[in-house]
Amino acid sequence: MALAAIPAVVVLNTGQAAEASGLDDPVKKEIAMQIVSTAENSSLQWREQFDYIEDIGDGRGYTAGIIGFCSGTHDMLELVEYYTGKVPGNPLAKYLPALRAVDGSDSHEGLDPGFTTAWEQAAATPEFQAAQEHERDRVYFGPSVVQAKSDGLRVLGQFAYYDAIVMHGQSGFESIRAEARNDARTPAEGGNETQYLDAFLDARVVEMKKEAAHEDTSRVDTAQRVFLRNGNLDLNTPLAWAVYGEDFRIDTDPKPGPGPTDPPGAEALISRGRPATASSSEDSALTPGKAVDGVATTRWASAEGADPQWLRIDLGEGASVSRVELKWEAAYAKQYRLEISANGTDWTRLAAETAGNGGTDTWTGLSGKGRYLRVYGTARGTAWGYSLWEAEVYGSVGGTTPDPTDPPANGAFTVVGAGDIADQCNQSDPGCQHFKTAARAMAINPAFYITMGDNQYDDAHIEDFRNYYDKSWGQFKDKTHPVPGNHEAYDDWDNQDEVAYRQYFGDRATPQGKMWYSYDYGNWHFVALNSNRFDEREQLDWLKADLAKNSKKCVAAYFHHPLFSSGSHGNDPVSKPIWSMLQAAGTELVLSGHDHHYERFAPQRPDGQADPNGIVEVLGGMGGKDLYGQGDTVQKNSQKRIWDKFGVMQLDFTDTSFTSKFVGTDGTVLDTGPTYSCH
């Protein structure tokens, strides 16, 4: 693999129309990896590069692996350190002192003559392959995509950022971005996306020409620039191009998972990286996706002490299953069934275990067809739950399908939310409510969850998140889109900074680089805001630009401090400028917390005047922390107030409407609002 660009002639077809998605969508990510591989290796088969290693004479020492990890630029050292933490006795571990010594230089001292052989030996193992992908995503892919989304860029722009950060590192990338912003505004700043990307690619070319190894700029000039000029901002297939006179094509969206070298119909591992769901998770670190991530040291675990429990894997449309391997942790299934389904509702049994003893179960000679495979445990082998290091499904897949979290064709989907959630109490404590609201939220099984701030009390330190929130609402953290409240700002009192909130939620708190962000689902545009910082111009400017570029018919927003409340805190004017911007953009729904009760308002304007074209506010501060009781003043457009019940909000959306419900912890529907049509 060479980091220097390879001359390319690119011909692009854009006949397929598709809704924009992120480069982190598995299909788009696969396309990105294949395009990069043809430029660097004259091959679509990027998964064949795990064992690649050579010194290409660019002053960076050894270059190796799927992303060109270099012994002289620190990323190879970090990779081997990470891998050794997972597999201590690996062939590369003994070279760590030498890698530390040569870091920052092109020296091979202490590495030759055995390092390249050790790399190739390690690359033959799934653990080292998984480690390479982990470090690629942590160091390069994740940061570049997050920054690109924050800048309002679609898939091509995200790819341009990714390619730049791989070649030039974080500091080089930041320099390129700064130069581009001197010439053009990002879409998030109100600029034109094509003009900004032109400026970014111009700056990229200048940066490349500073190094002899990168002075050939054709990977920009005849690839990314061509995509841009053809208007293919989402890298939609079919794609066709040529490198060194050799033609390459991606006719249809590739499926992530098995390598593209697998012949059609061959038995291949088809579960790796596929979407997975489960009946429950023991905690937020033991989620269903860990059973299909290919990492031998991560696992899914169900809640303890309850039967039945299940793990479901979406294999894609038209899957055929011939073999399944289940690698159990100490908490194994004594009795379970393997089942397959075309629709996720009607299940056909493939195999059944009645006397399991843990370890690895291998089922061969299976003949099943369907989209979903389920491991359905009916009797635990221990007092704990069910826990799988890996669930590996082999067979073939006939095509690709939308993600199972996509709403159905009619646009109907459900969201569950609440604010003011986790008191400092445990499930066994009398009166502790946040475990009950979490159980109700999970029972509704929504497309995703939202929080309206004050997720953790009292000062929301990281140990509080880990000791309380994580054990209740943290069970579905990976499906939660949170916002902070005032208690999150108490973590760093001197600076009023939500440090632990960001630390606990990670990328979920800042998916676009800031503690405010937006995302689309179905025909809805969701805006998640930080009302602690409504006085900061940066968030207001971002919101204006975000609403201006929104193309969805319906808009919902949520933040902690409500403009209208009949509770003890009352109306909070800090939210009024935000309401005015949301109203002008035709927003349908605003959700808030802060006051600890439930309240639903009729549509109204920011000045409190009733208006059928105004915004519906629902206040949901009944997520688990002590209720405040009745306030002194009932606001004039308040239609329903419930002061003494804990529970969650259930929001039912379609392409053109929404309905809200207040569901108590016992499952009783305590209030149902009207069905409102989108403006």
CSV table of C-alpha atoms in Angstrom, one decimal, residues 146-147 149-150 451-455 460 465 481-492 495-519 526-536 538-540 542-543 557-561 578:
chain,number,residue,atom,x,y,z
A,146,VAL,CA,-18.2,13.8,12.9
A,147,GLN,CA,-16.4,17.0,11.8
A,149,LYS,CA,-21.4,16.3,9.7
A,150,SER,CA,-20.9,19.3,12.0
A,451,THR,CA,-33.8,12.8,26.9
A,452,MET,CA,-34.7,16.4,27.8
A,453,GLY,CA,-31.9,17.1,30.2
A,454,ASP,CA,-31.1,16.6,33.8
A,455,ASN,CA,-30.3,13.0,32.9
A,460,ALA,CA,-24.0,14.8,37.3
A,465,PHE,CA,-23.7,8.6,35.6
A,481,HIS,CA,-30.3,11.0,21.4
A,482,PRO,CA,-29.7,13.1,24.6
A,483,VAL,CA,-29.5,16.8,25.5
A,484,PRO,CA,-28.1,18.2,28.8
A,485,GLY,CA,-29.9,20.1,31.5
A,486,ASN,CA,-28.7,22.5,34.2
A,487,HIS,CA,-27.6,19.6,36.5
A,488,GLU,CA,-25.2,18.4,33.8
A,489,ALA,CA,-23.5,21.9,34.0
A,490,TYR,CA,-22.9,21.5,37.7
A,491,ASP,CA,-20.3,18.8,37.1
A,492,ASP,CA,-17.7,21.6,36.5
A,495,ASN,CA,-16.9,26.8,34.3
A,496,GLN,CA,-20.6,25.6,34.1
A,497,ASP,CA,-19.4,22.9,31.8
A,498,GLU,CA,-21.1,19.6,31.0
A,499,VAL,CA,-17.9,17.6,31.2
A,500,ALA,CA,-19.2,14.3,32.6
A,501,TYR,CA,-22.2,14.4,30.2
A,502,ARG,CA,-19.9,14.4,27.2
A,503,GLN,CA,-17.7,11.8,28.8
A,504,TYR,CA,-20.5,9.4,29.5
A,505,PHE,CA,-22.5,9.8,26.3
A,506,GLY,CA,-19.4,10.1,24.1
A,507,ASP,CA,-20.4,10.7,20.4
A,508,ARG,CA,-24.1,10.4,21.4
A,509,ALA,CA,-23.7,13.8,23.1
A,510,THR,CA,-21.8,15.5,20.3
A,511,PRO,CA,-22.5,13.7,17.1
A,512,GLN,CA,-21.8,16.9,15.1
A,513,GLY,CA,-19.0,18.1,17.3
A,514,LYS,CA,-21.1,20.3,19.6
A,515,MET,CA,-23.6,19.7,22.4
A,516,TRP,CA,-26.4,20.6,19.9
A,517,TYR,CA,-27.1,18.7,16.7
A,518,SER,CA,-29.8,17.5,14.4
A,519,TYR,CA,-30.8,14.3,12.6
A,526,PHE,CA,-35.2,16.5,14.9
A,527,VAL,CA,-33.2,19.3,16.5
A,528,ALA,CA,-31.5,18.6,19.8
A,529,LEU,CA,-30.4,21.8,21.6
A,530,ASN,CA,-28.5,22.8,24.7
A,531,SER,CA,-30.6,25.3,26.6
A,532,ASN,CA,-27.7,26.0,29.1
A,533,ARG,CA,-26.0,27.8,26.2
A,534,PHE,CA,-28.9,29.7,24.6
A,535,ASP,CA,-26.9,32.9,25.2
A,536,GLU,CA,-24.1,31.7,23.0
A,538,GLU,CA,-22.6,29.9,18.0
A,539,GLN,CA,-25.6,27.8,18.8
A,540,LEU,CA,-28.1,30.4,17.5
A,542,TRP,CA,-26.0,27.0,13.9
A,543,LEU,CA,-29.7,26.6,14.4
A,557,ALA,CA,-37.1,20.2,18.7
A,558,TYR,CA,-36.2,19.4,22.3
A,559,PHE,CA,-34.2,21.1,25.0
A,560,HIS,CA,-34.3,21.3,28.8
A,561,HIS,CA,-35.7,24.7,29.8
A,578,ILE,CA,-35.1,29.8,20.1
